[in-house]
Coordinates of C-alpha atoms and ligand atoms in Angstrom, one line a residue:
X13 CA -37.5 -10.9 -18.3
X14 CA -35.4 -10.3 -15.3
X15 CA -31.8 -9.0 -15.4
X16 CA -29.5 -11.2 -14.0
X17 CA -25.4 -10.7 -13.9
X18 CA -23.7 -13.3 -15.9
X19 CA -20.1 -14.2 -15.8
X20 CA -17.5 -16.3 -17.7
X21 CA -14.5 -16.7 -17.1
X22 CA -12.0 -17.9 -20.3
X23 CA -9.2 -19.8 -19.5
X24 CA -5.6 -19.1 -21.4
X25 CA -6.1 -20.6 -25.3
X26 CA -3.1 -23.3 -25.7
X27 CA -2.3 -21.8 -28.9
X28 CA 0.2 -20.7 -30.4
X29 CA 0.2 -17.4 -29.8
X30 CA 0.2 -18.3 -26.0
X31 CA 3.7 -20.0 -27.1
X32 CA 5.1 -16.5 -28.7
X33 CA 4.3 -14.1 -26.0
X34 CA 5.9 -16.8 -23.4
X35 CA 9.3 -16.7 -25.5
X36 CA 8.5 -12.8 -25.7
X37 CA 8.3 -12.8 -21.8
X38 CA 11.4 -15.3 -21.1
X39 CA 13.7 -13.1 -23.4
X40 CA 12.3 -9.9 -21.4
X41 CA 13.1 -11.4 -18.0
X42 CA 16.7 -12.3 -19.0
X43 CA 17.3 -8.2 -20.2
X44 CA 15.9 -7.3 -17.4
X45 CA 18.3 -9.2 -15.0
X46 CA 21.0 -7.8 -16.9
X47 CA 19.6 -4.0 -16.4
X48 CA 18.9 -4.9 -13.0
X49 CA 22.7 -5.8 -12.4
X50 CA 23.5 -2.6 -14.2
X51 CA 21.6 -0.6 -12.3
X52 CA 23.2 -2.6 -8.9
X53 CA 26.7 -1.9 -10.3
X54 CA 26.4 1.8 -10.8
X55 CA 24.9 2.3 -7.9
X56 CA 21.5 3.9 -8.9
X57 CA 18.3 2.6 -7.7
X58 CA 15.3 2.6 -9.9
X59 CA 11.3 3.1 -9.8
X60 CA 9.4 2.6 -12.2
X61 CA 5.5 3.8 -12.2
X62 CA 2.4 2.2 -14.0
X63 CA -0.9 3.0 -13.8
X64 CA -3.8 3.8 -16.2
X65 CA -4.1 6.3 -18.9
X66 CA -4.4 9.9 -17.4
X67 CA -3.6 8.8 -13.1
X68 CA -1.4 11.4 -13.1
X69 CA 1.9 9.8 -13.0
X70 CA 3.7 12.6 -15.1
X71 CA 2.5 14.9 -13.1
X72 CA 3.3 13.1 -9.8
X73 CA 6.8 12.2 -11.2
X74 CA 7.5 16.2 -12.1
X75 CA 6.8 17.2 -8.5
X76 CA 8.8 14.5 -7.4
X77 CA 11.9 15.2 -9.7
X78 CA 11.3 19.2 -8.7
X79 CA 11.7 18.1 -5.1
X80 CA 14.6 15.5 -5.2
X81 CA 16.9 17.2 -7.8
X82 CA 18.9 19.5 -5.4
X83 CA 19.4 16.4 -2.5
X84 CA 19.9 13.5 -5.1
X85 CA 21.1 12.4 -9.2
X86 CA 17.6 12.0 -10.6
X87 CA 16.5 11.1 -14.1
X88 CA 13.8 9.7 -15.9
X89 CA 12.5 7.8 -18.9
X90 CA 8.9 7.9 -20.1
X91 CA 6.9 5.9 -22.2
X92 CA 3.9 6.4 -24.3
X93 CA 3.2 5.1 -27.8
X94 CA 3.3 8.6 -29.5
X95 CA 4.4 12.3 -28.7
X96 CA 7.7 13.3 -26.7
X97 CA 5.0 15.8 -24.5
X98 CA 5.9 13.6 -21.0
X99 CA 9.2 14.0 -21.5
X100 CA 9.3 18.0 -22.4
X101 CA 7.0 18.7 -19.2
X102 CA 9.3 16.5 -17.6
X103 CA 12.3 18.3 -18.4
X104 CA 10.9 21.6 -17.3
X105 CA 12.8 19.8 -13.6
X106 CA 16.3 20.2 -15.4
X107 CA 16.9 17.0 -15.1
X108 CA 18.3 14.5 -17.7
X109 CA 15.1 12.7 -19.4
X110 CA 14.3 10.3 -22.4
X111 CA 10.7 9.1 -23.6
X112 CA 10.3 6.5 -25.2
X113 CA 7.8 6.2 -28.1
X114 CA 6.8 2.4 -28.4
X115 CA 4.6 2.9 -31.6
X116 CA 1.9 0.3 -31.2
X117 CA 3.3 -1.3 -28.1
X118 CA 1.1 -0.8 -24.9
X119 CA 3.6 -1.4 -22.8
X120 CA 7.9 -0.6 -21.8
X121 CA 10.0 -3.9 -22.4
X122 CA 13.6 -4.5 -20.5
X123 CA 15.4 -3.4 -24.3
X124 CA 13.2 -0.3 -24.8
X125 CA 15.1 0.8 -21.6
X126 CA 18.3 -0.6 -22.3
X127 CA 18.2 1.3 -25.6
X128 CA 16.9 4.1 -24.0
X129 CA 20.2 4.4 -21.3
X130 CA 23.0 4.2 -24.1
X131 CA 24.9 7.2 -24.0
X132 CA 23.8 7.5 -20.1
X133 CA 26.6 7.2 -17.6
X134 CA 24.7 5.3 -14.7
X135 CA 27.3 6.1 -12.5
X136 CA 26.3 9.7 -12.9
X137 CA 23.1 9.0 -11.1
X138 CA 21.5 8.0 -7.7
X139 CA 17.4 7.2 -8.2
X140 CA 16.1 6.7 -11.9
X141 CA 12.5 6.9 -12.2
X142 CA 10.7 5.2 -15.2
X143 CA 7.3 5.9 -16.3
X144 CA 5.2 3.2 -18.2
X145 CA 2.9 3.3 -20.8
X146 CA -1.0 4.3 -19.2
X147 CA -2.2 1.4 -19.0
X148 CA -3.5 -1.2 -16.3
X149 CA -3.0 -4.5 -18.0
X150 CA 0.3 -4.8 -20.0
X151 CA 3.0 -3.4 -18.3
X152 CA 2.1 -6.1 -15.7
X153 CA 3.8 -9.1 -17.3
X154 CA 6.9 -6.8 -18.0
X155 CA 9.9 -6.7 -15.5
X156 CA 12.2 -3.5 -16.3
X157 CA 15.1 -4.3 -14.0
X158 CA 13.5 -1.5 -11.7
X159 CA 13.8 -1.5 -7.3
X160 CA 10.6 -0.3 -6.7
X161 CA 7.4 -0.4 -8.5
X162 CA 4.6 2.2 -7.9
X163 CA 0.8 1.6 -9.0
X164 CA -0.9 4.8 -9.0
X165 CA -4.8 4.9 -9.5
X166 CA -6.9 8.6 -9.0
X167 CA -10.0 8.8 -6.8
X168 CA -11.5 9.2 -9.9
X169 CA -11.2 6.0 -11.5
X170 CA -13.1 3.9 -8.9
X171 CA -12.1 2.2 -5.7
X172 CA -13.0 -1.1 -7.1
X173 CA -10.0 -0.5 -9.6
X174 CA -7.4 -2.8 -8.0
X175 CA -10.3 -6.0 -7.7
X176 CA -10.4 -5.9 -11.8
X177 CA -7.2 -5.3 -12.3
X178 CA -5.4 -7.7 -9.8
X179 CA -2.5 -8.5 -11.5
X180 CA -0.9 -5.2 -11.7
X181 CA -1.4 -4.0 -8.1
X182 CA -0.2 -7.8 -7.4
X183 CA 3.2 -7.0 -9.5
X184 CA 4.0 -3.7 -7.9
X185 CA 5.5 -3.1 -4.3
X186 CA 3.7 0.4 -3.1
X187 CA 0.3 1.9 -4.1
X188 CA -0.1 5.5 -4.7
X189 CA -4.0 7.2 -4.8
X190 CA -3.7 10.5 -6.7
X191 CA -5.7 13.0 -7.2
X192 CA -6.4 13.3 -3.4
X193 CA -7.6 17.0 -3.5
X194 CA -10.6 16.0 -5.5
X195 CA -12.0 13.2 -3.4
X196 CA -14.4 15.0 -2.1
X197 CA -16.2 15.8 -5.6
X198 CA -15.8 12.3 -6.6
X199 CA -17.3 10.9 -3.7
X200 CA -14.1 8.4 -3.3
X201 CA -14.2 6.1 -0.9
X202 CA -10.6 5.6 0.8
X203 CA -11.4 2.9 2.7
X204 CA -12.9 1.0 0.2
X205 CA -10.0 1.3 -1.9
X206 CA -7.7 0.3 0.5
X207 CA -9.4 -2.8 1.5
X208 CA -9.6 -3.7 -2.2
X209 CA -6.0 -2.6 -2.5
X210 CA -5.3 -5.0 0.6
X211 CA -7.7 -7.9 -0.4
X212 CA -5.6 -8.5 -3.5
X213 CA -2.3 -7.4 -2.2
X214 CA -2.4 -8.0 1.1
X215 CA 0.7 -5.7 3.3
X216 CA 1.4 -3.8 0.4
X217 CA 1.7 0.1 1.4
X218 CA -0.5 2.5 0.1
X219 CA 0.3 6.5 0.0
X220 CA -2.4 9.3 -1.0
X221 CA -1.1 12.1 -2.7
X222 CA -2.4 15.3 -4.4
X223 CA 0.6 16.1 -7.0
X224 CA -1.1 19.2 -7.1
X225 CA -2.1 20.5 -3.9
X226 CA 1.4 19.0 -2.3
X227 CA -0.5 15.9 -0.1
X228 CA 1.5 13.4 1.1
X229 CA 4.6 14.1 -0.9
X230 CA 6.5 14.3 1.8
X231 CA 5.8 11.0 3.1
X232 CA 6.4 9.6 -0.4
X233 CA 9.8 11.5 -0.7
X234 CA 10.7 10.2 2.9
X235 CA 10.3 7.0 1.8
X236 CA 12.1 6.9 -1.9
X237 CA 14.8 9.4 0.1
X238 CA 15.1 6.0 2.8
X239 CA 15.5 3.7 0.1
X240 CA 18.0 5.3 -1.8
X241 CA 19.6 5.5 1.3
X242 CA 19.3 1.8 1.8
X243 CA 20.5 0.4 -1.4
X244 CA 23.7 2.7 -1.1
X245 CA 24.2 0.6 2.6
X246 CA 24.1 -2.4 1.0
X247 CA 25.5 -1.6 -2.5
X248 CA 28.6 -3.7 -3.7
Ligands
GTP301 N1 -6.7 17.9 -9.5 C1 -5.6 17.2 -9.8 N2 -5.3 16.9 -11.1 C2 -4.2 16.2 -11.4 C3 -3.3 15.7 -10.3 N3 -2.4 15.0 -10.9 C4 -2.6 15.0 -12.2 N4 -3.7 15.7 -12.5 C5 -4.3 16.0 -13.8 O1 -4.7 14.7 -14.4 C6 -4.4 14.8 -15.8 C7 -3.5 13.6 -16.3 O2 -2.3 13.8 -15.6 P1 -0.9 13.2 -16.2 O3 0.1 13.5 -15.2 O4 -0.7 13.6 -17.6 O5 -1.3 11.6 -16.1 P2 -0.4 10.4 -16.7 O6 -0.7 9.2 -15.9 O7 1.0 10.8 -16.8 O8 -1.1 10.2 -18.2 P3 -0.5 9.3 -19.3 O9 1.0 9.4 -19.4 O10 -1.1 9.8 -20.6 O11 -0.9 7.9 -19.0 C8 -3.9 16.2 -16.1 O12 -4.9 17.0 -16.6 C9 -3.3 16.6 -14.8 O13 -3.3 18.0 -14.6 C10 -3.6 16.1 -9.0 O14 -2.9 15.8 -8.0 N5 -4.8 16.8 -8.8
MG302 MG1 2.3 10.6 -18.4

């Protein structure tokens, strides 16, 4: 017999469930309007970072905070369904940071961040940063009030990542490949992944960073640096 490649696609069940996670979404979207105007109010502008399991936002996000803390207010929250370890290698930056343990949940809603902040003054801080749960599927659907979203996928994952997952590179604003200083040993193709990147995002801007080796972080903290700078032009 010869091997042929299947496919089938399956369209969204009108059940009942369908119904649940649309109320789910709705109430999401109207806490995160509200955190959004907090966030606008006080002043502080917010990224928020999703990616899967192991991309090396933690790591990323340290650097970042190591980098940022003397020029700007930074802070951060961190998801994951178990352990607090994000948020103590976070902290080793001195800066004030909160994870979030979401139990079963595979993704941050709107109110896990709204809990999260009590006892915060936002005022006290320029740039928030908030890092998802690992994973490329659910966080998708969930807006957090954030600025700026960041998708991060390593050259080790595959360039055809952002092709089968579409929907979260087509929900965040700016791409970020990591792991750059190992491209080389995983064969990555970076123009490959940036077409895909482009074919299903089309404009969006991609950065490549090695958190470790120190590429391209100063492009990326250029840019957060500018629109910090921006949203304090505009703020109210
Ligand atoms: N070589 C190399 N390894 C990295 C880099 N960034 C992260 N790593 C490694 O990748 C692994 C996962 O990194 P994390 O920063 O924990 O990834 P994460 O996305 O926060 O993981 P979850 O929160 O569990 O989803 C760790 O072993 C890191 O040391 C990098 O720039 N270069
Ligand atoms: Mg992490």
């Amino acid at each position: 017999m010869t091997a042929t490649a299947e496919t089938t696609t399956a369209g969204p069940p009108q059940s009942r469930l369908v119904q649940v996670r649309t109320k789910i979404l709705k109430e999401n979207d109207v806490v995160a309007r509200a955190l959004r105007e907090s966030f606008r109010e006080a002043g502080v502008y917010v990224v928020s970072l999703v990616s899967s399991p192991g991309a090396g936002k933690t790591t990323f996000l340290e650097k970042t905070l190591l980098l940022l803390r003397d020029q700007l207010r930074v802070a951060a929250l961190v998801g994951d369904l178990a352990t607090d370890n994000d948020a103590r290698r976070l902290a080793r930056a001195e800066v004030p940071v909160k994870q979030i343990t979401t139990g079963t949940t595979c993704h941050l809603e709107a109110e896990m961040v709204r809990t999260a902040l009590a006892g915060w003054n936002l005022r006290d801080l320029d740039l928030l940063f908030i890092e998802n749960v690992g994973n490329l599927v659910c966080p998708a659907s969930y807006d957090l009030g954030e600025n700026l979203r960041l998708v991060l996928f390593s050259v080790t994952e595959g360039e055809d990542k952002p092709l089968k997952y579409p929907t979260i590179f087509n929900t965040a604003d700016l791409a970020v490949i990591t792991k750059t200083d190992l491209s080389e040993a995983a064969e990555f193709d970076d123009a490959a992944a940036r077409q895909n990147i482009q074919t299903v995002r089309p404009g969006m801007p991609i950065f490549g960073v090695s958190a470790k080796g120190g590429e391209g972080m100063s492009e990326w903290l250029a840019l957060v640096g500018s629109r910090v700078a921006e949203s304090r032009r505009t703020a109210p």
